[in-house]
Amino acid sequence: MQKIISISNQKGGVGKTTTAVNLSACIAKLGIKVLLVDADPQANATTGMGIEAKDDGRSVYELLVSDTKAADTVKPTQIENLHIITSNINLVAAELELVSLQNRERMLKDKLAELSDHGSGYDFDFIFIDCPPSLGLITVNSLNAADTVLIPVQCEYYALEGLSALLNTIKMVKNSFNANLSIEGYLLTMFDSRLRLANQVEAELRKYFADKVFSTKIARNVKIGEAPSYGKPVIVYDPLSSGAGNYTELAKEFVTRNNKTIQN
């Protein structure tokens, strides 16, 4: 049975898309079937996988505002076991077009549910949704479709402040649309153990959220920053880098938490 995880934070620049791309890729490398849904109009997850963010009639936009079937939008990537539903700039218009539709908050939920049918031809273990860094109908759709939310938290001063706004949004979606929505975990990103502030943010998170904070931390790493410009996840761009190592460890921790067997 597929599990859907939204990767979300209303604060930009926290490593949300970086985590969506690299965690998806590293879990797929473990032999587990993964779908990445790029629900951000900036389409950085799409280009980060080396795919052009073009209007081909088979993107998240069509999934949200038309009768297009989910199975018709799924595309292969350069990594075995990893597929993607791409995004492009058209998705900006979806915010306006969704307003007039019935069940506008659950369009994505209903479409992704199609993929669990045996006739879809797909059998994903995990579906990751890369959410936009804002609160709108696309984000609400993403959270409504999800079983859990994975929250990247940058180790800086404003991190905890932005977190409270996100938790309020999750609470609103939970109360109004998706009663079963829960927190998958909090992920420390851009971590630098030499900085007192980074260690303070970690201590605060672990104090308040305990084992909901992943043991694995994503350290600052040049290769993680370079990889998207080459259209590759860091595990492909430089598999021996510390960034690839961090995301591989996160993938193993995530899979273990979800009681899945590592194939590779």
Tab-separated table of N, CA and C in Angstrom, residues 24-177:
chain	number	residue	atom	x	y	z
A	24	SER	N	14.114	11.052	-2.327
A	24	SER	CA	13.446	10.179	-3.297
A	24	SER	C	14.466	9.315	-4.041
A	25	ALA	N	15.541	9.961	-4.505
A	25	ALA	CA	16.560	9.250	-5.274
A	25	ALA	C	17.262	8.192	-4.427
A	26	CYS	N	17.589	8.541	-3.194
A	26	CYS	CA	18.324	7.603	-2.339
A	26	CYS	C	17.454	6.419	-1.907
A	27	ILE	N	16.168	6.654	-1.689
A	27	ILE	CA	15.271	5.537	-1.363
A	27	ILE	C	15.127	4.620	-2.576
A	28	ALA	N	15.019	5.214	-3.771
A	28	ALA	CA	14.931	4.401	-4.998
A	28	ALA	C	16.193	3.561	-5.181
A	29	LYS	N	17.334	4.122	-4.824
A	29	LYS	CA	18.605	3.395	-4.934
A	29	LYS	C	18.641	2.184	-4.004
A	30	LEU	N	17.798	2.205	-2.967
A	30	LEU	CA	17.712	1.073	-2.045
A	30	LEU	C	16.799	-0.030	-2.582
A	31	GLY	N	16.266	0.181	-3.796
A	31	GLY	CA	15.436	-0.837	-4.426
A	31	GLY	C	13.961	-0.708	-4.123
A	32	ILE	N	13.554	0.465	-3.672
A	32	ILE	CA	12.159	0.709	-3.292
A	32	ILE	C	11.522	1.643	-4.319
A	33	LYS	N	10.274	1.355	-4.693
A	33	LYS	CA	9.610	2.112	-5.760
A	33	LYS	C	9.050	3.428	-5.235
A	34	VAL	N	9.466	4.522	-5.879
A	34	VAL	CA	9.148	5.871	-5.406
A	34	VAL	C	8.604	6.719	-6.550
A	35	LEU	N	7.624	7.562	-6.220
A	35	LEU	CA	7.125	8.583	-7.144
A	35	LEU	C	7.348	9.943	-6.502
A	36	LEU	N	7.933	10.858	-7.253
A	36	LEU	CA	8.112	12.244	-6.808
A	36	LEU	C	7.122	13.117	-7.565
A	37	VAL	N	6.288	13.849	-6.827
A	37	VAL	CA	5.317	14.754	-7.436
A	37	VAL	C	5.795	16.185	-7.222
A	38	ASP	N	6.097	16.875	-8.311
A	38	ASP	CA	6.568	18.262	-8.223
A	38	ASP	C	5.358	19.194	-8.249
A	39	ALA	N	4.920	19.617	-7.073
A	39	ALA	CA	3.739	20.470	-6.968
A	39	ALA	C	4.104	21.931	-6.769
A	40	ASP	N	5.308	22.315	-7.155
A	40	ASP	CA	5.778	23.696	-7.029
A	40	ASP	C	5.901	24.303	-8.427
A	41	PRO	N	5.237	25.443	-8.685
A	41	PRO	CA	5.325	26.064	-10.015
A	41	PRO	C	6.746	26.411	-10.452
A	42	GLN	N	7.664	26.544	-9.498
A	42	GLN	CA	9.060	26.836	-9.858
A	42	GLN	C	9.718	25.644	-10.551
A	43	ALA	N	9.142	24.460	-10.353
A	43	ALA	CA	9.568	23.228	-11.053
A	43	ALA	C	11.027	22.861	-10.790
A	44	ASN	N	11.550	23.205	-9.630
A	44	ASN	CA	12.951	22.901	-9.342
A	44	ASN	C	13.199	21.404	-9.146
A	45	ALA	N	12.206	20.684	-8.640
A	45	ALA	CA	12.369	19.235	-8.501
A	45	ALA	C	12.428	18.579	-9.878
A	46	THR	N	11.666	19.119	-10.819
A	46	THR	CA	11.663	18.601	-12.190
A	46	THR	C	13.037	18.787	-12.837
A	47	THR	N	13.546	20.015	-12.819
A	47	THR	CA	14.837	20.287	-13.445
A	47	THR	C	15.976	19.634	-12.658
A	48	GLY	N	15.783	19.483	-11.353
A	48	GLY	CA	16.793	18.821	-10.528
A	48	GLY	C	16.951	17.359	-10.868
A	49	MET	N	15.945	16.802	-11.537
A	49	MET	CA	16.010	15.419	-12.013
A	49	MET	C	16.475	15.352	-13.472
A	50	GLY	N	16.859	16.515	-14.027
A	50	GLY	CA	17.355	16.540	-15.395
A	50	GLY	C	16.272	16.522	-16.446
A	51	ILE	N	15.052	16.913	-16.056
A	51	ILE	CA	13.921	16.914	-16.983
A	51	ILE	C	13.500	18.355	-17.262
A	52	GLU	N	13.276	18.683	-18.513
A	52	GLU	CA	12.881	20.043	-18.885
A	52	GLU	C	11.475	20.343	-18.360
A	53	ALA	N	11.323	21.518	-17.753
A	53	ALA	CA	10.023	21.916	-17.196
A	53	ALA	C	9.179	22.538	-18.304
A	54	LYS	N	8.675	21.698	-19.194
A	54	LYS	CA	7.952	22.200	-20.361
A	54	LYS	C	6.472	21.843	-20.283
A	55	ASP	N	5.691	22.549	-21.070
A	55	ASP	CA	4.253	22.295	-21.167
A	55	ASP	C	4.038	21.164	-22.171
A	56	ASP	N	3.908	19.944	-21.637
A	56	ASP	CA	3.721	18.791	-22.513
A	56	ASP	C	2.346	18.156	-22.339
A	57	GLY	N	1.474	18.820	-21.552
A	57	GLY	CA	0.131	18.305	-21.339
A	57	GLY	C	0.060	17.136	-20.390
A	58	ARG	N	1.186	16.833	-19.711
A	58	ARG	CA	1.240	15.674	-18.806
A	58	ARG	C	1.956	16.059	-17.507
A	59	SER	N	1.462	17.110	-16.875
A	59	SER	CA	2.113	17.607	-15.667
A	59	SER	C	1.115	17.676	-14.505
A	60	VAL	N	1.592	18.144	-13.360
A	60	VAL	CA	0.726	18.317	-12.186
A	60	VAL	C	-0.422	19.282	-12.493
A	61	TYR	N	-0.163	20.259	-13.342
A	61	TYR	CA	-1.212	21.217	-13.712
A	61	TYR	C	-2.424	20.494	-14.297
A	62	GLU	N	-2.199	19.629	-15.291
A	62	GLU	CA	-3.308	18.876	-15.908
A	62	GLU	C	-3.974	17.950	-14.895
A	63	LEU	N	-3.173	17.422	-13.997
A	63	LEU	CA	-3.700	16.518	-12.977
A	63	LEU	C	-4.714	17.232	-12.086
A	64	LEU	N	-4.426	18.492	-11.776
A	64	LEU	CA	-5.275	19.256	-10.861
A	64	LEU	C	-6.526	19.835	-11.523
A	65	VAL	N	-6.435	20.249	-12.779
A	65	VAL	CA	-7.536	21.039	-13.352
A	65	VAL	C	-8.241	20.365	-14.537
A	66	SER	N	-7.873	19.121	-14.855
A	66	SER	CA	-8.513	18.459	-15.998
A	66	SER	C	-8.829	17.003	-15.648
A	67	ASP	N	-9.321	16.277	-16.639
A	67	ASP	CA	-9.673	14.869	-16.439
A	67	ASP	C	-8.493	13.931	-16.685
A	68	THR	N	-7.310	14.488	-16.838
A	68	THR	CA	-6.125	13.670	-17.086
A	68	THR	C	-5.921	12.642	-15.975
A	69	LYS	N	-5.645	11.414	-16.357
A	69	LYS	CA	-5.419	10.336	-15.394
A	69	LYS	C	-3.997	10.414	-14.841
A	70	ALA	N	-3.856	10.071	-13.581
A	70	ALA	CA	-2.539	10.128	-12.945
A	70	ALA	C	-1.521	9.260	-13.679
A	71	ALA	N	-1.948	8.069	-14.088
A	71	ALA	CA	-1.025	7.142	-14.759
A	71	ALA	C	-0.465	7.721	-16.054
A	72	ASP	N	-1.209	8.652	-16.677
A	72	ASP	CA	-0.756	9.258	-17.929
A	72	ASP	C	0.259	10.379	-17.709
A	73	THR	N	0.452	10.788	-16.461
A	73	THR	CA	1.399	11.874	-16.177
A	73	THR	C	2.710	11.374	-15.577
A	74	VAL	N	2.752	10.106	-15.204
A	74	VAL	CA	3.953	9.545	-14.572
A	74	VAL	C	5.051	9.325	-15.614
A	75	LYS	N	6.263	9.819	-15.306
A	75	LYS	CA	7.391	9.705	-16.237
A	75	LYS	C	8.578	9.045	-15.540
A	76	PRO	N	9.385	8.303	-16.285
A	76	PRO	CA	10.585	7.715	-15.694
A	76	PRO	C	11.656	8.782	-15.458
A	77	THR	N	12.603	8.493	-14.598
A	77	THR	CA	13.750	9.377	-14.387
A	77	THR	C	15.021	8.599	-14.717
A	78	GLN	N	16.145	9.237	-14.499
A	78	GLN	CA	17.439	8.598	-14.763
A	78	GLN	C	17.771	7.519	-13.736
A	79	ILE	N	16.955	7.399	-12.693
A	79	ILE	CA	17.212	6.441	-11.617
A	79	ILE	C	16.161	5.333	-11.648
A	80	GLU	N	16.622	4.110	-11.639
A	80	GLU	CA	15.719	2.968	-11.590
A	80	GLU	C	14.878	3.030	-10.314
A	81	ASN	N	13.623	2.657	-10.420
A	81	ASN	CA	12.652	2.660	-9.306
A	81	ASN	C	12.110	4.044	-8.957
A	82	LEU	N	12.568	5.088	-9.650
A	82	LEU	CA	12.094	6.443	-9.354
A	82	LEU	C	11.387	7.041	-10.564
A	83	HIS	N	10.114	7.427	-10.364
A	83	HIS	CA	9.330	8.125	-11.383
A	83	HIS	C	8.959	9.517	-10.872
A	84	ILE	N	8.497	10.353	-11.777
A	84	ILE	CA	8.157	11.730	-11.410
A	84	ILE	C	6.910	12.195	-12.156
A	85	ILE	N	6.120	13.023	-11.507
A	85	ILE	CA	5.093	13.822	-12.197
A	85	ILE	C	5.627	15.244	-12.185
A	86	THR	N	5.897	15.772	-13.363
A	86	THR	CA	6.627	17.033	-13.491
A	86	THR	C	5.734	18.257	-13.278
A	87	SER	N	6.392	19.392	-13.161
A	87	SER	CA	5.709	20.677	-13.029
A	87	SER	C	6.226	21.629	-14.099
A	88	ASN	N	5.523	22.715	-14.280
A	88	ASN	CA	6.009	23.822	-15.109
A	88	ASN	C	5.275	25.088	-14.684
A	89	ILE	N	5.585	26.200	-15.310
A	89	ILE	CA	5.067	27.500	-14.885
A	89	ILE	C	3.543	27.591	-14.985
A	90	ASN	N	2.910	26.736	-15.797
A	90	ASN	CA	1.449	26.730	-15.911
A	90	ASN	C	0.763	26.502	-14.566
A	91	LEU	N	1.481	25.854	-13.653
A	91	LEU	CA	0.880	25.515	-12.362
A	91	LEU	C	0.476	26.761	-11.571
A	92	VAL	N	1.077	27.896	-11.892
A	92	VAL	CA	0.679	29.158	-11.245
A	92	VAL	C	-0.810	29.409	-11.458
A	93	ALA	N	-1.299	29.110	-12.664
A	93	ALA	CA	-2.701	29.364	-13.002
A	93	ALA	C	-3.647	28.431	-12.254
A	94	ALA	N	-3.136	27.307	-11.787
A	94	ALA	CA	-4.000	26.336	-11.117
A	94	ALA	C	-4.637	26.908	-9.861
A	95	GLU	N	-3.926	27.768	-9.162
A	95	GLU	CA	-4.469	28.396	-7.956
A	95	GLU	C	-5.804	29.087	-8.254
A	96	LEU	N	-5.855	29.795	-9.403
A	96	LEU	CA	-7.081	30.513	-9.781
A	96	LEU	C	-8.141	29.562	-10.323
A	97	GLU	N	-7.705	28.589	-11.127
A	97	GLU	CA	-8.663	27.686	-11.763
A	97	GLU	C	-9.313	26.729	-10.766
A	98	LEU	N	-8.604	26.384	-9.722
A	98	LEU	CA	-9.148	25.468	-8.720
A	98	LEU	C	-10.298	26.082	-7.928
A	99	VAL	N	-10.273	27.396	-7.789
A	99	VAL	CA	-11.268	28.090	-6.956
A	99	VAL	C	-12.695	27.751	-7.380
A	100	SER	N	-12.934	27.619	-8.670
A	100	SER	CA	-14.296	27.405	-9.173
A	100	SER	C	-14.697	25.932	-9.232
A	101	LEU	N	-13.788	25.029	-8.862
A	101	LEU	CA	-14.078	23.596	-8.976
A	101	LEU	C	-14.655	23.025	-7.688
A	102	GLN	N	-15.555	22.065	-7.853
A	102	GLN	CA	-16.045	21.340	-6.686
A	102	GLN	C	-14.919	20.450	-6.139
A	103	ASN	N	-14.945	20.217	-4.842
A	103	ASN	CA	-13.912	19.384	-4.198
A	103	ASN	C	-12.509	19.883	-4.521
A	104	ARG	N	-12.353	21.198	-4.624
A	104	ARG	CA	-11.074	21.765	-5.059
A	104	ARG	C	-9.913	21.438	-4.122
A	105	GLU	N	-10.229	21.149	-2.857
A	105	GLU	CA	-9.165	20.845	-1.894
A	105	GLU	C	-8.683	19.404	-1.991
A	106	ARG	N	-9.392	18.559	-2.755
A	106	ARG	CA	-9.016	17.141	-2.789
A	106	ARG	C	-8.767	16.606	-4.192
A	107	MET	N	-8.514	17.494	-5.138
A	107	MET	CA	-8.267	17.049	-6.515
A	107	MET	C	-7.031	16.146	-6.585
A	108	LEU	N	-5.954	16.561	-5.934
A	108	LEU	CA	-4.722	15.778	-5.992
A	108	LEU	C	-4.886	14.452	-5.249
A	109	LYS	N	-5.578	14.480	-4.137
A	109	LYS	CA	-5.824	13.256	-3.351
A	109	LYS	C	-6.533	12.206	-4.208
A	110	ASP	N	-7.579	12.630	-4.893
A	110	ASP	CA	-8.357	11.692	-5.708
A	110	ASP	C	-7.541	11.140	-6.875
A	111	LYS	N	-6.738	12.007	-7.493
A	111	LYS	CA	-5.940	11.562	-8.636
A	111	LYS	C	-4.842	10.582	-8.207
A	112	LEU	N	-4.157	10.876	-7.119
A	112	LEU	CA	-3.087	9.981	-6.671
A	112	LEU	C	-3.642	8.649	-6.183
A	113	ALA	N	-4.886	8.667	-5.708
A	113	ALA	CA	-5.522	7.415	-5.272
A	113	ALA	C	-5.664	6.438	-6.433
A	114	GLU	N	-5.761	6.977	-7.650
A	114	GLU	CA	-5.874	6.118	-8.834
A	114	GLU	C	-4.658	5.203	-8.979
A	115	LEU	N	-3.505	5.662	-8.511
A	115	LEU	CA	-2.266	4.904	-8.696
A	115	LEU	C	-2.195	3.668	-7.818
A	116	SER	N	-3.063	3.608	-6.815
A	116	SER	CA	-3.079	2.418	-5.959
A	116	SER	C	-3.928	1.299	-6.551
A	117	ASP	N	-4.679	1.627	-7.618
A	117	ASP	CA	-5.473	0.607	-8.305
A	117	ASP	C	-4.548	-0.317	-9.095
A	118	HIS	N	-4.843	-1.599	-9.090
A	118	HIS	CA	-4.000	-2.562	-9.795
A	118	HIS	C	-3.935	-2.279	-11.295
A	119	GLY	N	-4.996	-1.696	-11.823
A	119	GLY	CA	-5.033	-1.436	-13.254
A	119	GLY	C	-4.183	-0.266	-13.703
A	120	SER	N	-3.624	0.505	-12.757
A	120	SER	CA	-2.838	1.693	-13.119
A	120	SER	C	-1.485	1.321	-13.726
A	121	GLY	N	-1.012	0.117	-13.415
A	121	GLY	CA	0.295	-0.303	-13.910
A	121	GLY	C	1.443	0.124	-13.018
A	122	TYR	N	1.126	0.797	-11.927
A	122	TYR	CA	2.160	1.268	-11.004
A	122	TYR	C	1.906	0.718	-9.605
A	123	ASP	N	3.006	0.534	-8.890
A	123	ASP	CA	2.904	0.001	-7.537
A	123	ASP	C	3.968	0.683	-6.671
A	124	PHE	N	3.725	1.947	-6.336
A	124	PHE	CA	4.710	2.723	-5.580
A	124	PHE	C	4.605	2.428	-4.090
A	125	ASP	N	5.758	2.373	-3.446
A	125	ASP	CA	5.789	2.238	-1.991
A	125	ASP	C	5.606	3.601	-1.330
A	126	PHE	N	6.301	4.606	-1.884
A	126	PHE	CA	6.229	5.958	-1.335
A	126	PHE	C	5.981	6.977	-2.447
A	127	ILE	N	5.130	7.942	-2.157
A	127	ILE	CA	4.918	9.086	-3.046
A	127	ILE	C	5.291	10.341	-2.259
A	128	PHE	N	6.288	11.058	-2.744
A	128	PHE	CA	6.706	12.313	-2.104
A	128	PHE	C	6.174	13.491	-2.914
A	129	ILE	N	5.571	14.451	-2.222
A	129	ILE	CA	5.068	15.656	-2.876
A	129	ILE	C	5.923	16.840	-2.448
A	130	ASP	N	6.542	17.489	-3.424
A	130	ASP	CA	7.304	18.713	-3.143
A	130	ASP	C	6.341	19.892	-3.191
A	131	CYS	N	6.011	20.437	-2.025
A	131	CYS	CA	5.007	21.504	-1.925
A	131	CYS	C	5.597	22.870	-2.264
A	132	PRO	N	4.755	23.826	-2.682
A	132	PRO	CA	5.217	25.205	-2.844
A	132	PRO	C	5.514	25.814	-1.471
A	133	PRO	N	6.401	26.821	-1.407
A	133	PRO	CA	6.714	27.462	-0.128
A	133	PRO	C	5.708	28.564	0.220
A	134	SER	N	4.430	28.244	0.126
A	134	SER	CA	3.379	29.235	0.413
A	134	SER	C	2.105	28.493	0.746
A	135	LEU	N	1.169	29.209	1.368
A	135	LEU	CA	-0.122	28.594	1.682
A	135	LEU	C	-1.140	29.006	0.626
A	136	GLY	N	-1.572	28.029	-0.159
A	136	GLY	CA	-2.578	28.274	-1.180
A	136	GLY	C	-3.271	26.956	-1.461
A	137	LEU	N	-4.083	26.931	-2.501
A	137	LEU	CA	-4.845	25.718	-2.792
A	137	LEU	C	-3.966	24.534	-3.209
A	138	ILE	N	-2.811	24.819	-3.821
A	138	ILE	CA	-1.924	23.715	-4.195
A	138	ILE	C	-1.334	23.074	-2.939
A	139	THR	N	-0.906	23.904	-1.997
A	139	THR	CA	-0.373	23.367	-0.737
A	139	THR	C	-1.452	22.626	0.034
A	140	VAL	N	-2.654	23.185	0.081
A	140	VAL	CA	-3.767	22.519	0.770
A	140	VAL	C	-4.058	21.173	0.109
A	141	ASN	N	-4.046	21.137	-1.232
A	141	ASN	CA	-4.225	19.874	-1.958
A	141	ASN	C	-3.138	18.864	-1.594
A	142	SER	N	-1.910	19.348	-1.500
A	142	SER	CA	-0.776	18.468	-1.196
A	142	SER	C	-0.893	17.888	0.205
A	143	LEU	N	-1.271	18.721	1.162
A	143	LEU	CA	-1.416	18.254	2.539
A	143	LEU	C	-2.648	17.366	2.693
A	144	ASN	N	-3.680	17.663	1.942
A	144	ASN	CA	-4.901	16.845	1.994
A	144	ASN	C	-4.660	15.457	1.401
A	145	ALA	N	-3.777	15.397	0.405
A	145	ALA	CA	-3.482	14.112	-0.242
A	145	ALA	C	-2.554	13.237	0.598
A	146	ALA	N	-1.853	13.851	1.545
A	146	ALA	CA	-0.777	13.160	2.251
A	146	ALA	C	-1.257	12.363	3.459
A	147	ASP	N	-0.481	11.334	3.773
A	147	ASP	CA	-0.641	10.623	5.039
A	147	ASP	C	0.160	11.314	6.131
A	148	THR	N	1.351	11.815	5.736
A	148	THR	CA	2.222	12.484	6.696
A	148	THR	C	2.915	13.681	6.059
A	149	VAL	N	3.528	14.508	6.909
A	149	VAL	CA	4.296	15.669	6.451
A	149	VAL	C	5.724	15.558	6.972
A	150	LEU	N	6.678	15.671	6.066
A	150	LEU	CA	8.087	15.736	6.442
A	150	LEU	C	8.500	17.199	6.385
A	151	ILE	N	9.065	17.699	7.478
A	151	ILE	CA	9.350	19.130	7.589
A	151	ILE	C	10.856	19.382	7.681
A	152	PRO	N	11.468	19.923	6.605
A	152	PRO	CA	12.874	20.316	6.695
A	152	PRO	C	12.991	21.607	7.512
A	153	VAL	N	13.964	21.650	8.413
A	153	VAL	CA	14.163	22.824	9.264
A	153	VAL	C	15.612	23.268	9.144
A	154	GLN	N	15.815	24.455	8.605
A	154	GLN	CA	17.171	25.001	8.508
A	154	GLN	C	17.629	25.458	9.892
A	155	CYS	N	18.882	25.215	10.196
A	155	CYS	CA	19.400	25.522	11.536
A	155	CYS	C	19.797	26.992	11.629
A	156	GLU	N	18.782	27.860	11.710
A	156	GLU	CA	19.037	29.293	11.811
A	156	GLU	C	18.017	29.951	12.737
A	157	TYR	N	18.194	31.239	12.960
A	157	TYR	CA	17.432	31.957	13.981
A	157	TYR	C	15.919	31.896	13.755
A	158	TYR	N	15.480	32.098	12.505
A	158	TYR	CA	14.041	32.191	12.239
A	158	TYR	C	13.360	30.832	12.030
A	159	ALA	N	14.120	29.767	12.135
A	159	ALA	CA	13.582	28.442	11.810
A	159	ALA	C	12.388	28.066	12.670
A	160	LEU	N	12.527	28.217	13.987
A	160	LEU	CA	11.455	27.800	14.887
A	160	LEU	C	10.242	28.713	14.775
A	161	GLU	N	10.495	29.985	14.462
A	161	GLU	CA	9.390	30.936	14.283
A	161	GLU	C	8.529	30.543	13.083
A	162	GLY	N	9.177	30.181	11.970
A	162	GLY	CA	8.442	29.763	10.779
A	162	GLY	C	7.733	28.442	10.982
A	163	LEU	N	8.275	27.633	11.867
A	163	LEU	CA	7.702	26.321	12.134
A	163	LEU	C	6.309	26.423	12.741
A	164	SER	N	6.103	27.393	13.600
A	164	SER	CA	4.798	27.535	14.245
A	164	SER	C	3.710	27.851	13.224
A	165	ALA	N	4.040	28.659	12.205
A	165	ALA	CA	3.062	28.979	11.154
A	165	ALA	C	2.702	27.728	10.360
A	166	LEU	N	3.706	26.909	10.060
A	166	LEU	CA	3.455	25.672	9.309
A	166	LEU	C	2.598	24.710	10.119
A	167	LEU	N	2.893	24.582	11.403
A	167	LEU	CA	2.123	23.666	12.250
A	167	LEU	C	0.667	24.119	12.374
A	168	ASN	N	0.449	25.424	12.356
A	168	ASN	CA	-0.925	25.943	12.353
A	168	ASN	C	-1.645	25.562	11.059
A	169	THR	N	-0.925	25.645	9.933
A	169	THR	CA	-1.511	25.251	8.641
A	169	THR	C	-1.865	23.769	8.645
A	170	ILE	N	-0.950	22.946	9.133
A	170	ILE	CA	-1.197	21.501	9.200
A	170	ILE	C	-2.410	21.207	10.084
A	171	LYS	N	-2.501	21.923	11.196
A	171	LYS	CA	-3.641	21.747	12.104
A	171	LYS	C	-4.947	22.119	11.413
A	172	MET	N	-4.928	23.201	10.629
A	172	MET	CA	-6.116	23.648	9.901
A	172	MET	C	-6.556	22.594	8.889
A	173	VAL	N	-5.597	22.052	8.123
A	173	VAL	CA	-5.915	21.023	7.125
A	173	VAL	C	-6.432	19.762	7.816
A	174	LYS	N	-5.821	19.411	8.917
A	174	LYS	CA	-6.230	18.235	9.682
A	174	LYS	C	-7.668	18.377	10.191
A	175	ASN	N	-7.994	19.550	10.705
A	175	ASN	CA	-9.334	19.794	11.258
A	175	ASN	C	-10.402	19.903	10.176
A	176	SER	N	-10.022	20.423	9.006
A	176	SER	CA	-11.019	20.706	7.966
A	176	SER	C	-11.139	19.626	6.901
A	177	PHE	N	-10.019	18.968	6.557
A	177	PHE	CA	-10.037	18.086	5.390
A	177	PHE	C	-9.471	16.689	5.615
